[in-house]
Amino acid sequence: MPETVPETVLELDDLTVRFRLRRGDLTAVNGVSFAIARGETFGLVGESGSGKSVTARAIMRLIPNPPGEIQRGRILFGGSNVLDKSDAEMRALRGRHIAMVFQEPMSALNPVFTVCEQISDALRTNLGLSRREARERVVELLSLVGIPSPQKRLDSYVHEFSGGMRQRVMLAMALSCNPGFLIADEPTTALDVTIQATILELITGMIERLGMSLLFITHNLGVVAHSCDKIGVMYASHMVELGEKREIFANPQHPYTVGLLNSIPRLDIQARHLTPIAGSVCNMMEPPSGCKFHPRCAHAMDVCRREVPKLKEVAPGHHAACHLHDQGAAA
Amino acid sequence: MTAQGATDDMLLEVRGLTKHFTLHGDIYSKLAGEKAQVLTAVDGIDFHIRRGETLGLVGESGCGKSTTARLVTRLIEPTAGQVRLKNEDLLAFSPRRMKETRKDIQLVFQDPYSSLNPRKTIMHILSRPMEIHGLARSWNEKRERVLHLLHRVGLSVEHIDRYPHEFSGGQRQRIAIARALSVEPELVIGDEPVSALDVSIQAQILNLFRDLQEEFGLTYLFIAHDLSVIRHISDRVAVMYVGKIVETAPASALFDKPLHPYTKALLAAVPEADPDKPPPRLTLKGEVSTPIDPPPGCRLCGRCPRELPVCAEVEPQLVDVGGGRQVACHNL
Ligand SMILES: Nc1ncnc2c1ncn2[C@@H]1O[C@H](COP(=O)(O)OP(=O)(O)OP(=O)(O)O)[C@@H](O)[C@H]1O
Ligand SMILES: Nc1ncnc2c1ncn2[C@@H]1O[C@H](COP(=O)(O)OP(=O)(O)OP(=O)(O)O)[C@@H](O)[C@H]1O
Ligand code: SF4
Ligand code: SF4
Ligand SMILES: [Mg+2]
Ligand SMILES: [Mg+2]
């Protein structure tokens, strides 16, 4: 069968990000590699604090320095390394070609500008629209993201918007210039399921129409199940599992992924207690040796305490970083 | 269960609660002398929560949930309506009395990024409320309590001297939860308190809420968009749509058999964590309804698959339909 190799839009190679804090160093992202093809949606999931947002910010070159620094690795966007670009080149890339929806809207929106001013700013600088054209386009965008009576809300400030409305303002801003690549960090956490479905439809439409690619960070495994093509699972700064969506849901190979899938609360039954993964989360200032999951893993072996497991292919296109998959390891 | 007087165990009672906001027009409409627009964020809602009970509050983004939370904690004052705490008129409390009462009603804000002081360490953020309310005196005692709280929300000693911006979104959310719990409140209002957490840590925090409720009889008003979380944590659920409560019911009844068309639409739109299940369905058509000058009649008009001619003219009222349920709809 002839295979068409899809064009790779983004490739991360051994990305390592470190923060130098008063009490010592914290490696937030540790040797992470993955690739996203044109038109593809890559879902990044994992434990809270595992390094998902730092990975996203590194791609945008928005790691605060100090205390943060990219210690190692390459971030290839359209074949060239983002880390080698000048600040001016980065500004040209951001917004127009790569846009990002930040996890906490208020961290990215400016409280002293109106909603219209914030969104139209990008439209005017990137697309050269006039004030009036930009204003009209903002009304259109706000209505696309489901803000009622957009003409009447245009001149509101973001603190006069609800949590979910702020999130949608940010999304409207990110989508305003039809970026080829969108990074969406928890873009629907503040949305009810009906508006969430509307927003996901809007994004899917842009993927189909414009061949947009999407890095989708979310805790909502229901959204992942229906919106992503591939999934990467992070735990304590490492990518621990990587593969096609169906494969990961049907056949998870890393004990953390298995625990995560078992923790999902169900809609059809009301359990008295939920089952989180046993043990406490990893201390990132003094991480355990070897596999960072070993203190919580029911399968931990001696080698797990000694050696960091490498990401290995365990089935075609399916990778896991776990010593259970070493040759000859007891399963 | 003993038959108690209906009001004895009532912790919070809200009647006719209403909040209007005045919108800024753009400069042109101001020059043209147009009247400022009024937005009705919360439109005459009634609900109650008994001691030790959890009321889940769900609804469309922008329907007035956070505004309700802020009204009940008196961070903003209502345009009309009553809030009664333990049978007393909360809105009549003196500033001094209100200050004391704040300890008992804690709000976990929807946006931890803006609710945590960026210039204070976690130790300060978590120990200051204890100090103010005289819950811990010596430094050692404070530190011990802070460490205990951190541990319960899945953080540890490594985090104690750090500043809010040095955390991930979900870590910040857990700090906000720890702060609310630090003063031993009676009523905790959680505005999306677990939305930034992965499902494993979320399960841990939900279990914590449950355990504290069993241990200390805490009462919760729990706002969330994740319906499986709402189902798990709530005894009763209230569903809001554009400023109104459209359905209230015991949690299991609501999820097993939703009655209001909006509630049905919500349940149909939940994406299940299984790629082989059908994708969520959108059963509501058309534009989202507006809280600015809403037309008379039902707010769902124009979007509702069960609409009748009467719906556009007469606003449906919440009526008892048995089984502890109330629904506001002309065509059940
Ligand atoms: N500016 C910063 N200074 C110091 N440490 C930081 C900073 N930003 C992030 N960290 C740390 O880096 C780690 C990874 O954070 P990141 O925000 O990437 O987590 P995440 O996977 O996005 O988590 P969440 O799901 O909770 O948002 C965390 O341990 C966090 O405390
Ligand atoms: N200070 C304010 N000035 C003007 N309008 C406001 C103000 N605060 C809230 N609103 C409006 O009131 C309505 C209800 O907002 P609220 O924050 O209560 O919604 P919500 O139900 O919490 O939504 P979400 O789920 O998106 O957080 C929204 O239309 C919002 O824009
Ligand atoms: S490497 Fe060892 S400790 Fe780590 S997940 Fe695999 S079995 Fe568990
Ligand atoms: S009152 Fe009419 S429009 Fe409103 S929900 Fe019921 S059937 Fe639909
Ligand atoms: Mg994050
Ligand atoms: Mg809200």
JSON list of C-alpha atoms in Angstrom, two decimals, chain A residues 127-280:
[
{"chain": "A", "resi": 127, "resn": "LEU", "atom": "CA", "xyz": [-3.81, 41.44, 9.02]},
{"chain": "A", "resi": 128, "resn": "GLY", "atom": "CA", "xyz": [-3.64, 45.23, 8.60]},
{"chain": "A", "resi": 129, "resn": "LEU", "atom": "CA", "xyz": [-7.36, 45.76, 9.11]},
{"chain": "A", "resi": 130, "resn": "SER", "atom": "CA", "xyz": [-8.70, 49.24, 9.79]},
{"chain": "A", "resi": 131, "resn": "ARG", "atom": "CA", "xyz": [-10.30, 50.04, 13.13]},
{"chain": "A", "resi": 132, "resn": "ARG", "atom": "CA", "xyz": [-13.81, 49.62, 11.72]},
{"chain": "A", "resi": 133, "resn": "GLU", "atom": "CA", "xyz": [-13.04, 46.42, 9.84]},
{"chain": "A", "resi": 134, "resn": "ALA", "atom": "CA", "xyz": [-11.40, 44.99, 12.93]},
{"chain": "A", "resi": 135, "resn": "ARG", "atom": "CA", "xyz": [-14.42, 45.89, 15.03]},
{"chain": "A", "resi": 136, "resn": "GLU", "atom": "CA", "xyz": [-16.74, 44.12, 12.62]},
{"chain": "A", "resi": 137, "resn": "ARG", "atom": "CA", "xyz": [-14.50, 41.08, 12.58]},
{"chain": "A", "resi": 138, "resn": "VAL", "atom": "CA", "xyz": [-14.46, 41.01, 16.41]},
{"chain": "A", "resi": 139, "resn": "VAL", "atom": "CA", "xyz": [-18.27, 40.91, 16.49]},
{"chain": "A", "resi": 140, "resn": "GLU", "atom": "CA", "xyz": [-18.16, 37.99, 14.09]},
{"chain": "A", "resi": 141, "resn": "LEU", "atom": "CA", "xyz": [-15.52, 36.15, 16.13]},
{"chain": "A", "resi": 142, "resn": "LEU", "atom": "CA", "xyz": [-17.37, 36.68, 19.41]},
{"chain": "A", "resi": 143, "resn": "SER", "atom": "CA", "xyz": [-20.52, 35.29, 17.93]},
{"chain": "A", "resi": 144, "resn": "LEU", "atom": "CA", "xyz": [-18.60, 32.30, 16.55]},
{"chain": "A", "resi": 145, "resn": "VAL", "atom": "CA", "xyz": [-17.42, 31.45, 20.07]},
{"chain": "A", "resi": 146, "resn": "GLY", "atom": "CA", "xyz": [-20.98, 31.75, 21.37]},
{"chain": "A", "resi": 147, "resn": "ILE", "atom": "CA", "xyz": [-21.00, 35.10, 23.20]},
{"chain": "A", "resi": 148, "resn": "PRO", "atom": "CA", "xyz": [-24.61, 36.34, 23.17]},
{"chain": "A", "resi": 149, "resn": "SER", "atom": "CA", "xyz": [-25.34, 39.90, 21.94]},
{"chain": "A", "resi": 150, "resn": "PRO", "atom": "CA", "xyz": [-21.74, 40.46, 20.84]},
{"chain": "A", "resi": 151, "resn": "GLN", "atom": "CA", "xyz": [-22.37, 44.05, 19.65]},
{"chain": "A", "resi": 152, "resn": "LYS", "atom": "CA", "xyz": [-23.42, 44.94, 23.17]},
{"chain": "A", "resi": 153, "resn": "ARG", "atom": "CA", "xyz": [-20.54, 43.15, 24.92]},
{"chain": "A", "resi": 154, "resn": "LEU", "atom": "CA", "xyz": [-17.72, 44.38, 22.71]},
{"chain": "A", "resi": 155, "resn": "ASP", "atom": "CA", "xyz": [-16.86, 47.33, 24.91]},
{"chain": "A", "resi": 156, "resn": "SER", "atom": "CA", "xyz": [-16.91, 45.40, 28.18]},
{"chain": "A", "resi": 157, "resn": "TYR", "atom": "CA", "xyz": [-13.75, 44.73, 30.15]},
{"chain": "A", "resi": 158, "resn": "VAL", "atom": "CA", "xyz": [-12.69, 41.14, 30.73]},
{"chain": "A", "resi": 159, "resn": "HIS", "atom": "CA", "xyz": [-13.53, 41.28, 34.44]},
{"chain": "A", "resi": 160, "resn": "GLU", "atom": "CA", "xyz": [-17.12, 41.85, 33.38]},
{"chain": "A", "resi": 161, "resn": "PHE", "atom": "CA", "xyz": [-17.09, 38.54, 31.55]},
{"chain": "A", "resi": 162, "resn": "SER", "atom": "CA", "xyz": [-17.68, 35.15, 33.15]},
{"chain": "A", "resi": 163, "resn": "GLY", "atom": "CA", "xyz": [-14.84, 32.62, 33.44]},
{"chain": "A", "resi": 164, "resn": "GLY", "atom": "CA", "xyz": [-15.94, 30.72, 30.36]},
{"chain": "A", "resi": 165, "resn": "MET", "atom": "CA", "xyz": [-16.53, 33.91, 28.39]},
{"chain": "A", "resi": 166, "resn": "ARG", "atom": "CA", "xyz": [-12.94, 35.01, 29.10]},
{"chain": "A", "resi": 167, "resn": "GLN", "atom": "CA", "xyz": [-11.70, 31.68, 27.89]},
{"chain": "A", "resi": 168, "resn": "ARG", "atom": "CA", "xyz": [-13.68, 32.16, 24.68]},
{"chain": "A", "resi": 169, "resn": "VAL", "atom": "CA", "xyz": [-12.31, 35.69, 24.23]},
{"chain": "A", "resi": 170, "resn": "MET", "atom": "CA", "xyz": [-8.84, 34.20, 24.33]},
{"chain": "A", "resi": 171, "resn": "LEU", "atom": "CA", "xyz": [-9.84, 31.56, 21.84]},
{"chain": "A", "resi": 172, "resn": "ALA", "atom": "CA", "xyz": [-11.32, 34.20, 19.54]},
{"chain": "A", "resi": 173, "resn": "MET", "atom": "CA", "xyz": [-8.03, 36.08, 19.80]},
{"chain": "A", "resi": 174, "resn": "ALA", "atom": "CA", "xyz": [-6.00, 32.98, 18.99]},
{"chain": "A", "resi": 175, "resn": "LEU", "atom": "CA", "xyz": [-8.18, 32.02, 16.02]},
{"chain": "A", "resi": 176, "resn": "SER", "atom": "CA", "xyz": [-8.52, 35.57, 14.69]},
{"chain": "A", "resi": 177, "resn": "CYS", "atom": "CA", "xyz": [-5.61, 35.35, 12.27]},
{"chain": "A", "resi": 178, "resn": "ASN", "atom": "CA", "xyz": [-6.24, 31.78, 11.08]},
{"chain": "A", "resi": 179, "resn": "PRO", "atom": "CA", "xyz": [-3.01, 30.35, 12.51]},
{"chain": "A", "resi": 180, "resn": "GLY", "atom": "CA", "xyz": [-1.58, 27.21, 10.94]},
{"chain": "A", "resi": 181, "resn": "PHE", "atom": "CA", "xyz": [-0.74, 25.86, 14.35]},
{"chain": "A", "resi": 182, "resn": "LEU", "atom": "CA", "xyz": [-2.77, 26.24, 17.52]},
{"chain": "A", "resi": 183, "resn": "ILE", "atom": "CA", "xyz": [-1.65, 25.42, 21.02]},
{"chain": "A", "resi": 184, "resn": "ALA", "atom": "CA", "xyz": [-4.69, 25.15, 23.25]},
{"chain": "A", "resi": 185, "resn": "ASP", "atom": "CA", "xyz": [-3.91, 24.73, 26.95]},
{"chain": "A", "resi": 186, "resn": "GLU", "atom": "CA", "xyz": [-7.11, 23.62, 28.68]},
{"chain": "A", "resi": 187, "resn": "PRO", "atom": "CA", "xyz": [-9.29, 25.69, 26.32]},
{"chain": "A", "resi": 188, "resn": "THR", "atom": "CA", "xyz": [-12.63, 24.29, 27.49]},
{"chain": "A", "resi": 189, "resn": "THR", "atom": "CA", "xyz": [-12.27, 23.78, 31.28]},
{"chain": "A", "resi": 190, "resn": "ALA", "atom": "CA", "xyz": [-14.49, 26.80, 32.02]},
{"chain": "A", "resi": 191, "resn": "LEU", "atom": "CA", "xyz": [-17.15, 25.80, 29.49]},
{"chain": "A", "resi": 192, "resn": "ASP", "atom": "CA", "xyz": [-20.30, 23.80, 29.96]},
{"chain": "A", "resi": 193, "resn": "VAL", "atom": "CA", "xyz": [-20.57, 20.75, 27.73]},
{"chain": "A", "resi": 194, "resn": "THR", "atom": "CA", "xyz": [-22.89, 22.32, 25.15]},
{"chain": "A", "resi": 195, "resn": "ILE", "atom": "CA", "xyz": [-20.65, 25.34, 24.54]},
{"chain": "A", "resi": 196, "resn": "GLN", "atom": "CA", "xyz": [-17.64, 23.04, 24.72]},
{"chain": "A", "resi": 197, "resn": "ALA", "atom": "CA", "xyz": [-19.15, 20.98, 21.89]},
{"chain": "A", "resi": 198, "resn": "THR", "atom": "CA", "xyz": [-19.72, 24.17, 19.87]},
{"chain": "A", "resi": 199, "resn": "ILE", "atom": "CA", "xyz": [-16.13, 25.27, 20.39]},
{"chain": "A", "resi": 200, "resn": "LEU", "atom": "CA", "xyz": [-14.72, 21.86, 19.48]},
{"chain": "A", "resi": 201, "resn": "GLU", "atom": "CA", "xyz": [-16.80, 21.92, 16.30]},
{"chain": "A", "resi": 202, "resn": "LEU", "atom": "CA", "xyz": [-15.41, 25.34, 15.47]},
{"chain": "A", "resi": 203, "resn": "ILE", "atom": "CA", "xyz": [-11.84, 24.11, 15.94]},
{"chain": "A", "resi": 204, "resn": "THR", "atom": "CA", "xyz": [-12.46, 20.91, 13.97]},
{"chain": "A", "resi": 205, "resn": "GLY", "atom": "CA", "xyz": [-13.86, 23.07, 11.18]},
{"chain": "A", "resi": 206, "resn": "MET", "atom": "CA", "xyz": [-10.64, 25.08, 11.06]},
{"chain": "A", "resi": 207, "resn": "ILE", "atom": "CA", "xyz": [-8.57, 21.93, 11.00]},
{"chain": "A", "resi": 208, "resn": "GLU", "atom": "CA", "xyz": [-10.53, 20.64, 8.03]},
{"chain": "A", "resi": 209, "resn": "ARG", "atom": "CA", "xyz": [-10.78, 23.96, 6.19]},
{"chain": "A", "resi": 210, "resn": "LEU", "atom": "CA", "xyz": [-7.30, 25.34, 6.79]},
{"chain": "A", "resi": 211, "resn": "GLY", "atom": "CA", "xyz": [-5.28, 22.24, 7.56]},
{"chain": "A", "resi": 212, "resn": "MET", "atom": "CA", "xyz": [-4.56, 23.67, 10.99]},
{"chain": "A", "resi": 213, "resn": "SER", "atom": "CA", "xyz": [-2.61, 21.49, 13.43]},
{"chain": "A", "resi": 214, "resn": "LEU", "atom": "CA", "xyz": [-3.43, 21.42, 17.10]},
{"chain": "A", "resi": 215, "resn": "LEU", "atom": "CA", "xyz": [-1.53, 20.74, 20.30]},
{"chain": "A", "resi": 216, "resn": "PHE", "atom": "CA", "xyz": [-4.36, 20.15, 22.72]},
{"chain": "A", "resi": 217, "resn": "ILE", "atom": "CA", "xyz": [-3.57, 20.05, 26.44]},
{"chain": "A", "resi": 218, "resn": "THR", "atom": "CA", "xyz": [-6.47, 18.86, 28.54]},
{"chain": "A", "resi": 219, "resn": "HIS", "atom": "CA", "xyz": [-7.44, 16.88, 31.61]},
{"chain": "A", "resi": 220, "resn": "ASN", "atom": "CA", "xyz": [-10.75, 15.99, 30.06]},
{"chain": "A", "resi": 221, "resn": "LEU", "atom": "CA", "xyz": [-10.28, 12.46, 28.77]},
{"chain": "A", "resi": 222, "resn": "GLY", "atom": "CA", "xyz": [-13.74, 12.56, 27.23]},
{"chain": "A", "resi": 223, "resn": "VAL", "atom": "CA", "xyz": [-12.64, 15.43, 25.03]},
{"chain": "A", "resi": 224, "resn": "VAL", "atom": "CA", "xyz": [-9.41, 13.61, 24.21]},
{"chain": "A", "resi": 225, "resn": "ALA", "atom": "CA", "xyz": [-11.35, 10.49, 23.24]},
{"chain": "A", "resi": 226, "resn": "HIS", "atom": "CA", "xyz": [-13.36, 12.39, 20.65]},
{"chain": "A", "resi": 227, "resn": "SER", "atom": "CA", "xyz": [-11.10, 15.20, 19.47]},
{"chain": "A", "resi": 228, "resn": "CYS", "atom": "CA", "xyz": [-7.53, 13.92, 19.25]},
{"chain": "A", "resi": 229, "resn": "ASP", "atom": "CA", "xyz": [-5.65, 11.73, 16.79]},
{"chain": "A", "resi": 230, "resn": "LYS", "atom": "CA", "xyz": [-2.61, 11.00, 18.90]},
{"chain": "A", "resi": 231, "resn": "ILE", "atom": "CA", "xyz": [-1.97, 11.18, 22.63]},
{"chain": "A", "resi": 232, "resn": "GLY", "atom": "CA", "xyz": [1.10, 11.87, 24.73]},
{"chain": "A", "resi": 233, "resn": "VAL", "atom": "CA", "xyz": [1.01, 11.15, 28.46]},
{"chain": "A", "resi": 234, "resn": "MET", "atom": "CA", "xyz": [3.33, 13.03, 30.81]},
{"chain": "A", "resi": 235, "resn": "TYR", "atom": "CA", "xyz": [4.32, 12.17, 34.34]},
{"chain": "A", "resi": 236, "resn": "ALA", "atom": "CA", "xyz": [6.79, 14.18, 36.44]},
{"chain": "A", "resi": 237, "resn": "SER", "atom": "CA", "xyz": [8.49, 15.94, 33.50]},
{"chain": "A", "resi": 238, "resn": "HIS", "atom": "CA", "xyz": [8.82, 12.83, 31.29]},
{"chain": "A", "resi": 239, "resn": "MET", "atom": "CA", "xyz": [6.78, 11.66, 28.35]},
{"chain": "A", "resi": 240, "resn": "VAL", "atom": "CA", "xyz": [5.81, 8.20, 29.55]},
{"chain": "A", "resi": 241, "resn": "GLU", "atom": "CA", "xyz": [3.50, 7.03, 26.78]},
{"chain": "A", "resi": 242, "resn": "LEU", "atom": "CA", "xyz": [2.85, 8.06, 23.21]},
{"chain": "A", "resi": 243, "resn": "GLY", "atom": "CA", "xyz": [0.64, 6.68, 20.48]},
{"chain": "A", "resi": 244, "resn": "GLU", "atom": "CA", "xyz": [-2.59, 6.65, 18.50]},
{"chain": "A", "resi": 245, "resn": "LYS", "atom": "CA", "xyz": [-5.64, 7.60, 20.54]},
{"chain": "A", "resi": 246, "resn": "ARG", "atom": "CA", "xyz": [-7.54, 4.33, 20.14]},
{"chain": "A", "resi": 247, "resn": "GLU", "atom": "CA", "xyz": [-4.47, 2.29, 20.95]},
{"chain": "A", "resi": 248, "resn": "ILE", "atom": "CA", "xyz": [-3.82, 4.21, 24.20]},
{"chain": "A", "resi": 249, "resn": "PHE", "atom": "CA", "xyz": [-7.42, 3.97, 25.39]},
{"chain": "A", "resi": 250, "resn": "ALA", "atom": "CA", "xyz": [-7.76, 0.30, 24.48]},
{"chain": "A", "resi": 251, "resn": "ASN", "atom": "CA", "xyz": [-4.31, -0.85, 25.36]},
{"chain": "A", "resi": 252, "resn": "PRO", "atom": "CA", "xyz": [-2.50, 1.46, 27.80]},
{"chain": "A", "resi": 253, "resn": "GLN", "atom": "CA", "xyz": [1.04, 0.22, 28.42]},
{"chain": "A", "resi": 254, "resn": "HIS", "atom": "CA", "xyz": [2.36, 2.49, 31.17]},
{"chain": "A", "resi": 255, "resn": "PRO", "atom": "CA", "xyz": [1.14, 1.88, 34.74]},
{"chain": "A", "resi": 256, "resn": "TYR", "atom": "CA", "xyz": [0.53, 5.64, 35.19]},
{"chain": "A", "resi": 257, "resn": "THR", "atom": "CA", "xyz": [-1.73, 5.74, 32.13]},
{"chain": "A", "resi": 258, "resn": "VAL", "atom": "CA", "xyz": [-3.60, 2.70, 33.42]},
{"chain": "A", "resi": 259, "resn": "GLY", "atom": "CA", "xyz": [-4.12, 4.42, 36.79]},
{"chain": "A", "resi": 260, "resn": "LEU", "atom": "CA", "xyz": [-5.24, 7.61, 35.09]},
{"chain": "A", "resi": 261, "resn": "LEU", "atom": "CA", "xyz": [-7.84, 5.85, 32.99]},
{"chain": "A", "resi": 262, "resn": "ASN", "atom": "CA", "xyz": [-9.10, 4.07, 36.11]},
{"chain": "A", "resi": 263, "resn": "SER", "atom": "CA", "xyz": [-9.60, 7.36, 37.97]},
{"chain": "A", "resi": 264, "resn": "ILE", "atom": "CA", "xyz": [-12.20, 8.80, 35.61]},
{"chain": "A", "resi": 265, "resn": "PRO", "atom": "CA", "xyz": [-15.43, 9.46, 37.53]},
{"chain": "A", "resi": 266, "resn": "ARG", "atom": "CA", "xyz": [-18.40, 7.95, 35.73]},
{"chain": "A", "resi": 267, "resn": "LEU", "atom": "CA", "xyz": [-21.61, 9.59, 34.73]},
{"chain": "A", "resi": 268, "resn": "ASP", "atom": "CA", "xyz": [-23.74, 6.47, 34.88]},
{"chain": "A", "resi": 269, "resn": "ILE", "atom": "CA", "xyz": [-23.03, 5.46, 38.47]},
{"chain": "A", "resi": 270, "resn": "GLN", "atom": "CA", "xyz": [-22.46, 7.35, 41.68]},
{"chain": "A", "resi": 271, "resn": "ALA", "atom": "CA", "xyz": [-19.56, 5.79, 43.56]},
{"chain": "A", "resi": 272, "resn": "ARG", "atom": "CA", "xyz": [-19.06, 6.76, 47.17]},
{"chain": "A", "resi": 273, "resn": "HIS", "atom": "CA", "xyz": [-15.31, 7.00, 46.80]},
{"chain": "A", "resi": 274, "resn": "LEU", "atom": "CA", "xyz": [-13.27, 7.43, 43.66]},
{"chain": "A", "resi": 275, "resn": "THR", "atom": "CA", "xyz": [-10.02, 5.57, 43.06]},
{"chain": "A", "resi": 276, "resn": "PRO", "atom": "CA", "xyz": [-7.09, 7.93, 42.62]},
{"chain": "A", "resi": 277, "resn": "ILE", "atom": "CA", "xyz": [-3.63, 6.51, 41.92]},
{"chain": "A", "resi": 278, "resn": "ALA", "atom": "CA", "xyz": [-2.18, 5.42, 45.27]},
{"chain": "A", "resi": 279, "resn": "GLY", "atom": "CA", "xyz": [0.69, 7.29, 46.90]},
{"chain": "A", "resi": 280, "resn": "SER", "atom": "CA", "xyz": [1.55, 10.96, 46.76]}
]
